[in-house]
Amino acid sequence: MAMAAALMVAVAVLGLATGGQAQLQYGFYKGKCGAGDVEAAVQGVVRARFAREAPIVAYLLRMQFHECAVNGCDGGLLIDGPGTEKTAAPNLSVKGYDLIADVKAELERRCPGVVSCSDIQILATRDAVALAGGQAYPVRTGRRDGRQSRASDVVLPAPENTAAQSVAFFGKLGLSPFDTVLLLGAHTVGATHCGVIKNSRLYKSGGRAGATDPSLDPYYAFVYKTWVCPDTPASDNNVVFLDDQWSAVQVDNNYFKLLQRRRGVLAADQNLYSDGSTKWIVDLLANSDQFHLLFPQALIKLGEVGVLTGAQGEVRRFCNRFN
Ligand code: HEM
């Protein structure tokens, strides 16, 4: 009897579900941060940042992906120091860490040690997507921050991925082919660098010197080769918008329309249209409003991959170091 009562108390205190594993919840922080509303506080910081730097939406979306695809959404990407996830090659161009630190500082002032860095990442991305014209969506919270971060764990998809490789990558995270195409739709915002596409798309397609990828619209190839990414090492850091310049901070389905016109920037983008198994999804998202409704669903799923809850991990005081 006493044992059962103790278990009930543990369940209540730790928020453990009957399976023994605590669950994420809507409004997990309600009543846990004095009179303040945690989600409104996050939104306030994101809104102020978006007003002066709209590309923050791209930084946060990419961060959520690189965070959640490597050992789950546990804040591991945020840790500073030698050999951490942040130092792995694909993460060297991830941005937006300062926004997470700003939100954390604001919340620590209001209620120290309560809100996890991993929840901040998910909430901030959600808010930025809505500010950039995407659909607003509710997210469950209650994530805890992990106690490990290793560069050697970082395995992320290559920009030359075939559709099958991309689908397989997300499949390992429990996401479907449809989710895969939706999530790559995050390339509706943000940019890449010439260095990423020069070989595979412009000058050495298929490993052949001088070959341009035939799946790239010849007009776009001409523009990139002539003005944006000329064949000199100096152009490696030039910026190429993944959608087009005018909608690079707009969450919309234009990315899919570009794929229909062979104007995807990365081979991994265009391959979603060249491959029969995903082409129909691109067509559906390009020709309807479904992306608006479904992109949030895919982000929610990505944001719940491998989360820590209950008594697992910790709530960091500073997002860039363990307690
Ligand atoms: C097969 C899957 C994917 C591949 C191969 C891929 C690859 C890349 C590459 C190479 C860049 C450019 C990096 C640079 O030049 O600095 C990039 C940027 C970006 N990626 Fe992906 N990505 C994938 C999936 C995703 C997903 C699932 C998301 C988010 C849900 C995402 C969001 C972004 C965003 C927003 C940017 C622009 C970042 C900025 O402007 O700073 N990507 N991606």
PDB file of C-alpha atoms in Angstrom, residues 159-162 196-222 224-225 262-272 274:
ATOM      1  CA  PRO A 159      23.502  18.317 -50.239  1.00  0.00           C
ATOM      2  CA  GLU A 160      23.833  15.795 -53.079  1.00  0.00           C
ATOM      3  CA  ASN A 161      21.455  13.279 -51.501  1.00  0.00           C
ATOM      4  CA  THR A 162      19.104  11.354 -53.758  1.00  0.00           C
ATOM      5  CA  VAL A 196      28.199  23.917 -51.596  1.00  0.00           C
ATOM      6  CA  ILE A 197      26.852  23.787 -55.167  1.00  0.00           C
ATOM      7  CA  LYS A 198      29.821  24.554 -57.417  1.00  0.00           C
ATOM      8  CA  ASN A 199      30.980  20.986 -57.936  1.00  0.00           C
ATOM      9  CA  SER A 200      27.729  19.068 -57.842  1.00  0.00           C
ATOM     10  CA  ARG A 201      25.552  21.546 -59.728  1.00  0.00           C
ATOM     11  CA  LEU A 202      27.669  23.899 -61.809  1.00  0.00           C
ATOM     12  CA  TYR A 203      31.156  22.747 -62.759  1.00  0.00           C
ATOM     13  CA  LYS A 204      31.711  19.074 -61.964  1.00  0.00           C
ATOM     14  CA  SER A 205      28.387  17.301 -62.126  1.00  0.00           C
ATOM     15  CA  GLY A 206      28.725  13.530 -61.944  1.00  0.00           C
ATOM     16  CA  GLY A 207      32.446  14.012 -61.323  1.00  0.00           C
ATOM     17  CA  ARG A 208      33.035  15.244 -64.891  1.00  0.00           C
ATOM     18  CA  ALA A 209      35.136  18.414 -65.213  1.00  0.00           C
ATOM     19  CA  GLY A 210      33.168  21.308 -66.667  1.00  0.00           C
ATOM     20  CA  ALA A 211      29.812  19.482 -66.467  1.00  0.00           C
ATOM     21  CA  THR A 212      26.702  21.312 -65.313  1.00  0.00           C
ATOM     22  CA  ASP A 213      23.939  19.262 -63.692  1.00  0.00           C
ATOM     23  CA  PRO A 214      21.378  18.646 -66.471  1.00  0.00           C
ATOM     24  CA  SER A 215      18.561  18.686 -63.903  1.00  0.00           C
ATOM     25  CA  LEU A 216      19.211  22.405 -63.250  1.00  0.00           C
ATOM     26  CA  ASP A 217      17.275  24.910 -65.392  1.00  0.00           C
ATOM     27  CA  PRO A 218      19.851  26.126 -67.993  1.00  0.00           C
ATOM     28  CA  TYR A 219      18.878  29.757 -67.429  1.00  0.00           C
ATOM     29  CA  TYR A 220      19.513  29.457 -63.691  1.00  0.00           C
ATOM     30  CA  ALA A 221      22.771  27.614 -64.385  1.00  0.00           C
ATOM     31  CA  PHE A 222      23.825  30.479 -66.629  1.00  0.00           C
ATOM     32  CA  TYR A 224      24.764  31.252 -61.229  1.00  0.00           C
ATOM     33  CA  LYS A 225      27.857  30.576 -63.343  1.00  0.00           C
ATOM     34  CA  ARG A 262      14.054  22.699 -62.215  1.00  0.00           C
ATOM     35  CA  ARG A 263      15.153  25.616 -60.090  1.00  0.00           C
ATOM     36  CA  GLY A 264      15.918  23.782 -56.870  1.00  0.00           C
ATOM     37  CA  VAL A 265      19.313  24.960 -55.629  1.00  0.00           C
ATOM     38  CA  LEU A 266      20.763  21.865 -53.968  1.00  0.00           C
ATOM     39  CA  ALA A 267      20.775  18.553 -55.791  1.00  0.00           C
ATOM     40  CA  ALA A 268      18.943  17.162 -52.730  1.00  0.00           C
ATOM     41  CA  ASP A 269      16.149  19.671 -53.385  1.00  0.00           C
ATOM     42  CA  GLN A 270      15.792  19.019 -57.098  1.00  0.00           C
ATOM     43  CA  ASN A 271      16.048  15.259 -56.617  1.00  0.00           C
ATOM     44  CA  LEU A 272      12.716  15.323 -54.776  1.00  0.00           C
ATOM     45  CA  SER A 274      13.262  13.989 -60.334  1.00  0.00           C
TER      46      SER A 274
END
